[in-house]
Short mmCIF file of C-alpha atoms in Angstrom, two decimals:
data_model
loop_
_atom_site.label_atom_id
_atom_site.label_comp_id
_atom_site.label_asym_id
_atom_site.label_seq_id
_atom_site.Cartn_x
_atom_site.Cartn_y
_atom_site.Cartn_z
CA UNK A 262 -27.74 10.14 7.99
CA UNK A 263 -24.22 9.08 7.26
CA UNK A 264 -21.65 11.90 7.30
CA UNK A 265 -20.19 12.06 3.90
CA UNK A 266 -16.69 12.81 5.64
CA UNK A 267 -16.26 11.26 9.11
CA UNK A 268 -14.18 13.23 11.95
CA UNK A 269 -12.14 11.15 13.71
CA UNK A 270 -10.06 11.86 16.86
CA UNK A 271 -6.92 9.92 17.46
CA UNK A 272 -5.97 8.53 20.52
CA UNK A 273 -2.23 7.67 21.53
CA UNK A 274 1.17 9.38 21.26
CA UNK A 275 4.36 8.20 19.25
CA UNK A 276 5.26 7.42 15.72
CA UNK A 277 2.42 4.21 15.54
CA UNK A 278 -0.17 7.16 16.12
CA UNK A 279 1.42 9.68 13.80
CA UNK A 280 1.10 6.81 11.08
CA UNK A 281 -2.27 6.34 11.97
CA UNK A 282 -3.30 10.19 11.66
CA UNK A 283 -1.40 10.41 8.24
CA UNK A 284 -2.77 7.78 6.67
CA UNK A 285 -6.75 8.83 7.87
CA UNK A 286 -5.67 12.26 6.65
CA UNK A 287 -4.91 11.37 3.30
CA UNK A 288 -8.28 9.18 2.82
CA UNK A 289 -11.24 12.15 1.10
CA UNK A 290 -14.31 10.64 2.98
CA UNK A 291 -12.11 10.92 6.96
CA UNK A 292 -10.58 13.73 8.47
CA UNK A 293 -8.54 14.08 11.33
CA UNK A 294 -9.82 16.40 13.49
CA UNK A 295 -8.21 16.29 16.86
CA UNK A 296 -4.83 14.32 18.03
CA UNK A 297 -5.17 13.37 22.00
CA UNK A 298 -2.71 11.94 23.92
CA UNK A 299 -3.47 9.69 26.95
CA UNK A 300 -3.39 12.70 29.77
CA UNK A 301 -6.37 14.29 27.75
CA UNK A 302 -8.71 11.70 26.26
CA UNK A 303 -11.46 13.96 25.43
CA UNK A 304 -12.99 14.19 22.08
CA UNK A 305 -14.00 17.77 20.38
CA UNK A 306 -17.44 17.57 19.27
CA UNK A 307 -18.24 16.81 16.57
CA UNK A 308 -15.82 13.85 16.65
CA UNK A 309 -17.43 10.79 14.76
CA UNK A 310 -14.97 7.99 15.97
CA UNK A 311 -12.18 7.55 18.18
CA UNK A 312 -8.96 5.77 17.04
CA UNK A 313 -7.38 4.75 20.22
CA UNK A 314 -3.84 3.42 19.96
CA UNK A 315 -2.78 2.49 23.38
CA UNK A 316 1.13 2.36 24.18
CA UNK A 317 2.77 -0.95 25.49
CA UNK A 318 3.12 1.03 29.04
CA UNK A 319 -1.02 1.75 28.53
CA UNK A 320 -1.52 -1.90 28.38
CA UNK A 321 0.59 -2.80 30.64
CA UNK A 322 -1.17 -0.60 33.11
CA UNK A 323 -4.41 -2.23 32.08
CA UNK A 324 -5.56 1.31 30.96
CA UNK A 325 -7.96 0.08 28.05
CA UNK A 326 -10.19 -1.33 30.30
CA UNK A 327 -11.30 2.17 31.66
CA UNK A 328 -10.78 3.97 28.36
CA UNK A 329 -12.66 2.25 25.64
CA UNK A 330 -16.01 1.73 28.03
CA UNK A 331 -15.11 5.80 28.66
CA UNK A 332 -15.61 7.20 24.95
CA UNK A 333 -17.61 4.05 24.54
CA UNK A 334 -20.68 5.29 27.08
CA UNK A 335 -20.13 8.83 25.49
CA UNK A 336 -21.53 8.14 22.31
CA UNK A 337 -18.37 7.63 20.18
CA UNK A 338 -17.66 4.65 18.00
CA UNK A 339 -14.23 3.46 18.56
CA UNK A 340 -11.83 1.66 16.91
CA UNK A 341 -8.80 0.39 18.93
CA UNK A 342 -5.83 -1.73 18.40
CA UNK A 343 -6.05 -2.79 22.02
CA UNK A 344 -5.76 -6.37 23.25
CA UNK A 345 -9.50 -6.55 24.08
CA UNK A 346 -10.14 -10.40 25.22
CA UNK A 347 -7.88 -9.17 28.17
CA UNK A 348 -8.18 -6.11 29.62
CA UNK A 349 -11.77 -4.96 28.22
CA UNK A 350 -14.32 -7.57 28.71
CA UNK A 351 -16.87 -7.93 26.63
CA UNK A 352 -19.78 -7.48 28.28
CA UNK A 353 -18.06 -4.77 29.87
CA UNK A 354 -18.04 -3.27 26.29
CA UNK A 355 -21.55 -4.49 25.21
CA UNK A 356 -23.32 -2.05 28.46
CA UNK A 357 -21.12 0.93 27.71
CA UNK A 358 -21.93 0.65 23.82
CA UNK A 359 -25.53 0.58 24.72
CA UNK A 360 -25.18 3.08 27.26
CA UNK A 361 -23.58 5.41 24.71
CA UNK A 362 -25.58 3.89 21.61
CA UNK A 363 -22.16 3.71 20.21
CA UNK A 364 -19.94 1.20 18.63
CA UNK A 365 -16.93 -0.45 18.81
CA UNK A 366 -14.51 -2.57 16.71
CA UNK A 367 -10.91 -4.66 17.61
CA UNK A 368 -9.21 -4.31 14.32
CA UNK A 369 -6.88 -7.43 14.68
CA UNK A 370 -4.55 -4.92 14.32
CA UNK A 371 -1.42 -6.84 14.92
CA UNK A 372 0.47 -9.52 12.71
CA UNK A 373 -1.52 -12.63 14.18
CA UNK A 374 -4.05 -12.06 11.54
CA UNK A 375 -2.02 -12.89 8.65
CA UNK A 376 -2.12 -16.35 9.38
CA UNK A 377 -5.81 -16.04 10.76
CA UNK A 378 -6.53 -15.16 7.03
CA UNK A 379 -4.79 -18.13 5.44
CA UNK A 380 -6.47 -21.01 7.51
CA UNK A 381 -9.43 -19.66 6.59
CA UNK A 382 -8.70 -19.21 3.11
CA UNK A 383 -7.26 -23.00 3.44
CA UNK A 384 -9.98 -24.01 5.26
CA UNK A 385 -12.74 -22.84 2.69
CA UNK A 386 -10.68 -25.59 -0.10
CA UNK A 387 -8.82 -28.20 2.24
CA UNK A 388 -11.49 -31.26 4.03
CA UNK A 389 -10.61 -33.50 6.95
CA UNK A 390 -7.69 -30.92 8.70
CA UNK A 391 -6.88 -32.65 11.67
CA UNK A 392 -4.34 -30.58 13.09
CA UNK A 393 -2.67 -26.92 12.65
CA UNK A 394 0.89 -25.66 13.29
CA UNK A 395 1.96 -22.05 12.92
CA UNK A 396 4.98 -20.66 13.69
CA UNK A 397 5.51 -17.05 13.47
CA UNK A 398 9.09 -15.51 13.33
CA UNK A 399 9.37 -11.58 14.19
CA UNK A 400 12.05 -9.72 13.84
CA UNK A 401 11.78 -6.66 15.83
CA UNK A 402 13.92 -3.11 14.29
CA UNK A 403 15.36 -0.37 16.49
CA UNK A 404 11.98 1.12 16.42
CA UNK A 405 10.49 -1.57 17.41
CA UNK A 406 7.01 -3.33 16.61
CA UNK A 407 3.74 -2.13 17.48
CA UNK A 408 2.25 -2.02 20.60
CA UNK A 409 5.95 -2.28 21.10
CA UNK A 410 8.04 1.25 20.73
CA UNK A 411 11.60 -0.42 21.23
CA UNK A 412 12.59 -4.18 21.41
CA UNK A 413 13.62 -3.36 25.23
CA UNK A 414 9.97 -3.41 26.28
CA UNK A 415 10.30 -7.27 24.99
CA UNK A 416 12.74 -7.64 27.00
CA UNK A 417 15.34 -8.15 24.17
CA UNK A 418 18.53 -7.00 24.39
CA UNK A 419 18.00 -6.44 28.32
CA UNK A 420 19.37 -8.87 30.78
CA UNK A 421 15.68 -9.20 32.54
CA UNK A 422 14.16 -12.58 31.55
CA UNK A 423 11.78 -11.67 33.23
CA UNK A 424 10.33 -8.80 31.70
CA UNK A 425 10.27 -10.71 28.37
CA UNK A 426 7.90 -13.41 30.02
CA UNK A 427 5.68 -10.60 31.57
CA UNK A 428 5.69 -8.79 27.93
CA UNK A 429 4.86 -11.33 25.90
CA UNK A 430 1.73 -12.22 28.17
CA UNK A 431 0.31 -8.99 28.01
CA UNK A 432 -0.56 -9.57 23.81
CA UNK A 433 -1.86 -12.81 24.49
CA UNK A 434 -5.55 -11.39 24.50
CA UNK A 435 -4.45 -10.97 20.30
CA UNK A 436 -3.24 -14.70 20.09
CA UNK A 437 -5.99 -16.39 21.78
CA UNK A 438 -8.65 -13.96 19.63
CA UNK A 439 -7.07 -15.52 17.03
CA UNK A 440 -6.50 -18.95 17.74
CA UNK A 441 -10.55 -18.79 18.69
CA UNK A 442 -11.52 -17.57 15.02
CA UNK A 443 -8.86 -20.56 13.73
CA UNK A 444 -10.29 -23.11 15.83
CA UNK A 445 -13.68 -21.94 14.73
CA UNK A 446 -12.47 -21.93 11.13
CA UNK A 447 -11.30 -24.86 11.13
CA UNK A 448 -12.78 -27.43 13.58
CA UNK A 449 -16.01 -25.63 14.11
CA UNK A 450 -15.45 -24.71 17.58
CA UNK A 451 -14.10 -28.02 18.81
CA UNK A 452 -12.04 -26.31 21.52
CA UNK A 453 -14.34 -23.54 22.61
CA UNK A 454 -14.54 -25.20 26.15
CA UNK A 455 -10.93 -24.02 26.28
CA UNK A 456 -11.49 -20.94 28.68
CA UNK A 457 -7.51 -19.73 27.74
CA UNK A 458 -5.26 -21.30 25.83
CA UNK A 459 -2.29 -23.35 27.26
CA UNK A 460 0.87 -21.17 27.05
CA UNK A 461 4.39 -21.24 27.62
CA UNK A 462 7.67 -18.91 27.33
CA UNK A 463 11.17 -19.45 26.67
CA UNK A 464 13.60 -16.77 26.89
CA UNK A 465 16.64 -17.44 25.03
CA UNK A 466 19.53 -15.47 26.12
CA UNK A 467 23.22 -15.20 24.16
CA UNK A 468 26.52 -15.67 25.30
CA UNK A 469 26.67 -12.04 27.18
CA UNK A 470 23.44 -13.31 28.89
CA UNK A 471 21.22 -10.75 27.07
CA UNK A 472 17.97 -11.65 26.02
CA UNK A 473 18.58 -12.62 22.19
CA UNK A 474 15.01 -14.81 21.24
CA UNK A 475 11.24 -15.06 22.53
CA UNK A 476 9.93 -18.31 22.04
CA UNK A 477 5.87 -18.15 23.21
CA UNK A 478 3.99 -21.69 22.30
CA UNK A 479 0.11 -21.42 22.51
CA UNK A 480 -2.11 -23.99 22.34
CA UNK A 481 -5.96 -24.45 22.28
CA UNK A 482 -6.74 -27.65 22.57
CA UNK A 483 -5.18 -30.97 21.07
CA UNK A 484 -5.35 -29.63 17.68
CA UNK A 485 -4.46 -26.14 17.24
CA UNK A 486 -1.19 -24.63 17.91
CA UNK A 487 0.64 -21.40 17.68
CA UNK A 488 4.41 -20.53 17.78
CA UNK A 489 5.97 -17.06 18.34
CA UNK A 490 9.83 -16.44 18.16
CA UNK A 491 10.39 -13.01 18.82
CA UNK A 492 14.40 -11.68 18.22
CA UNK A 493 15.82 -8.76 16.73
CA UNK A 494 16.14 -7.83 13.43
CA UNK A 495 18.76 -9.13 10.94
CA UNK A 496 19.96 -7.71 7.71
CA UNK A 497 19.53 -11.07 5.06
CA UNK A 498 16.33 -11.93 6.07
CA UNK A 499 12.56 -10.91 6.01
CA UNK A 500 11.46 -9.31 8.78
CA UNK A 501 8.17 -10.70 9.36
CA UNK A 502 7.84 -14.61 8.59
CA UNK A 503 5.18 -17.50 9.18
CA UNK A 504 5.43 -21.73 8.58
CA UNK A 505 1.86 -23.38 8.23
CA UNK A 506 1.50 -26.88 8.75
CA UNK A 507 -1.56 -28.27 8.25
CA UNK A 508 -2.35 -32.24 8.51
CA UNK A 509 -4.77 -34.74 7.08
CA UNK A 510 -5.39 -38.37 7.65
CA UNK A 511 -3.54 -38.85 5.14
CA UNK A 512 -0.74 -36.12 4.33
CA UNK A 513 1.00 -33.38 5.96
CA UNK A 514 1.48 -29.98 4.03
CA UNK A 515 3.52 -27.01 4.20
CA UNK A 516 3.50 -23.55 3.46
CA UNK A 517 5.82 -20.79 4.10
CA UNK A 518 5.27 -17.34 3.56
CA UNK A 519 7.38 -13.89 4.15
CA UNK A 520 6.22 -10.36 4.26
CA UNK A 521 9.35 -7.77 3.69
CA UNK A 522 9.28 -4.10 4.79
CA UNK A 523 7.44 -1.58 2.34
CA UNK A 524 8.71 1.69 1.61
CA UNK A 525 11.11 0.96 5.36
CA UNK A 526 7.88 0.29 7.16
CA UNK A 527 7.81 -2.96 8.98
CA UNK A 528 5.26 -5.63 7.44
CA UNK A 529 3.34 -5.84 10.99
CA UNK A 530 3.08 -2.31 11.46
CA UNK A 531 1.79 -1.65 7.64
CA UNK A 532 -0.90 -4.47 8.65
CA UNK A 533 -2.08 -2.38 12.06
CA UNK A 534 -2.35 0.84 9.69
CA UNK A 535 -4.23 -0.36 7.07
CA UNK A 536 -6.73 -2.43 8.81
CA UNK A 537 -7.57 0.89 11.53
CA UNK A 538 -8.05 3.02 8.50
CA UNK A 539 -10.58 0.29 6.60
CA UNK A 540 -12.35 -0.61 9.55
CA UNK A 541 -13.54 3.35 10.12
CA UNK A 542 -16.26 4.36 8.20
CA UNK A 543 -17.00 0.52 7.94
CA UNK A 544 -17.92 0.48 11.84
CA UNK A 545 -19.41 3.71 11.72
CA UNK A 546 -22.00 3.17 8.85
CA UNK A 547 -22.43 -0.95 10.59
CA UNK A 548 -23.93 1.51 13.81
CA UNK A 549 -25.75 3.96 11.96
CA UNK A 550 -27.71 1.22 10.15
CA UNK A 551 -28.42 -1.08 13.29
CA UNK A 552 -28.37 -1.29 16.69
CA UNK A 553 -25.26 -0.05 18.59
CA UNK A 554 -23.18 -3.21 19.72
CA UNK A 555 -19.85 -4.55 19.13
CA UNK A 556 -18.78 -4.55 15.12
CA UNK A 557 -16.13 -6.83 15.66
CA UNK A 558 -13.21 -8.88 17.48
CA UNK A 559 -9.56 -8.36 17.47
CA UNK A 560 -9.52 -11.04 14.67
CA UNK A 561 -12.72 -11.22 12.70
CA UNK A 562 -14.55 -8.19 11.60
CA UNK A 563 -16.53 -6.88 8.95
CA UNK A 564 -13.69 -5.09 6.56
CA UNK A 565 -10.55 -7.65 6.79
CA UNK A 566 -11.43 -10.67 8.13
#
């Protein structure tokens, strides 16, 4: 039987976390009934899922690998926000959710499903695509992005190149999620022999040889590519902004679309706390009526994909 109101534990410290916990709070049929922080990942009972928002210092130390098989093997769905393609394997996942007859679910909780969502959309009304473009521009506040808590951790505004290149591989498990479900979309799969896409990083630093722009090109296969250009925020523009190209045989069209801050929340973060809150009881009640297993990826799943 299906709790009527599902306890849920949440997982990770900071202001993502507290946004997270505020928004499950004000929802009738969820309750928050224990905050954790990383030192202390242990779940009351009781606890129907576990929300687990890692910091970028979490994934950096490749901590979701350990933690979501953890709560996964004892018996608590989990929903996470973590870059799973990387650092928690799959089948890694699969044996702890049977193990724990549990489930678990990758929200594709991180701006890279916007444009996941249009190709498909595109795809369902457009024949004979022959190639994608996207370009994604982020502009990242004082507060930085999610899983980033400052723009520093990028690497922008520092004078370590460096650390930029090593922090924008560490979300590429989100990209390449994404470019998979695209490619899928799309060209039915055409690149799936593509064990990781083809990537590259340019740091772009200004005049005081800071780190002003991250440019990260991804691409999966011949047809399929993916730009991110990663700087910090200005005043007179949208913060959060994508250019789709899509081509034919015979034309070449293009869209551009821009997502402003709501209510002085940044576009991206809105996007990782809506789709954790919708994919709760959705993952729970998917277990409860089947067999425990994954209920999703970090792009497509069963409540926003």
């Amino acid at each position: 039987m299906v709790s009527p109101t599902l306890a849920v534990a949440v997982l990770g410290d900071g202001p993502h976390a507290d946004r997270i916990a505020d928004r499950i709070g004000a929802r009738a049929d969820l309750t928050v009934n224990a905050r954790l922080c990383p030192d202390s990942p242990v779940p009351p009972a009781g606890t129907h899922c576990v929300v687990y928002l890692p910091s970028f210092a979490e994934i950096a130390a490749d901590a979701p690998r350990t933690v979501v098989p953890d709560l996964l093997r004892q018996g608590y769905d989990v929903v996470s926000t973590a870059p799973v393609n990387e650092y928690a394997p799959d089948p890694a996942i699969a044996a702890a959710c049977r193990a724990g007859e549990s489930a678990f679910h990758a929200t594709g909780a991180f701006q890279a499903t916007i444009p996941a969502r249009l190709i498909r959309s595109l795809a369902e009304v457009t024949r004979g695509i022959r190639g994608v473009e996207l370009v994604e521009e982020l502009d990242f506040p004082g507060a930085g992005v999610y899983p980033w808590e400052t723009p520093a951790e990028l690497g922008l505004g520092t004078a370590d190149a460096g650390l930029a290149a090593r922090s924008a591989a560490l979300v590429d498990g989100y990209y390449a999620a994404g470019l998979r479900v695209l490619d899928e979309t799309v060209f039915g799969g055409a690149a799936a022999a593509t064990a990781t896409p083809d990537s590259s990083v340019e740091v772009v630093t200004d005049r005081d040889g800071s780190v002003g722009k991250v440019v990260v090109d991804r691409d999966l296969g011949p047809a399929l590519s993916y730009r991110s250009v990663w700087s910090a925020a200005t005043a007179n523009r949208a913060p959060l902004r994508y250019r789709l190209t899509t081509t034919t045989d015979s034309a070449k069209g293009t869209a551009n679309v821009r997502f402003k801050c709501t209510e002085g929340l940044h576009p991206a973060d809105h996007l990782t706390c809506s789709n954790i809150v919708e994919a709760i009881r959705a993952v729970h009640e998917r277990r409860a009526g089947r067999p425990a297993g994954i209920a999703g990826s970090p792009v497509r799943c069963p409540t926003n994909a």
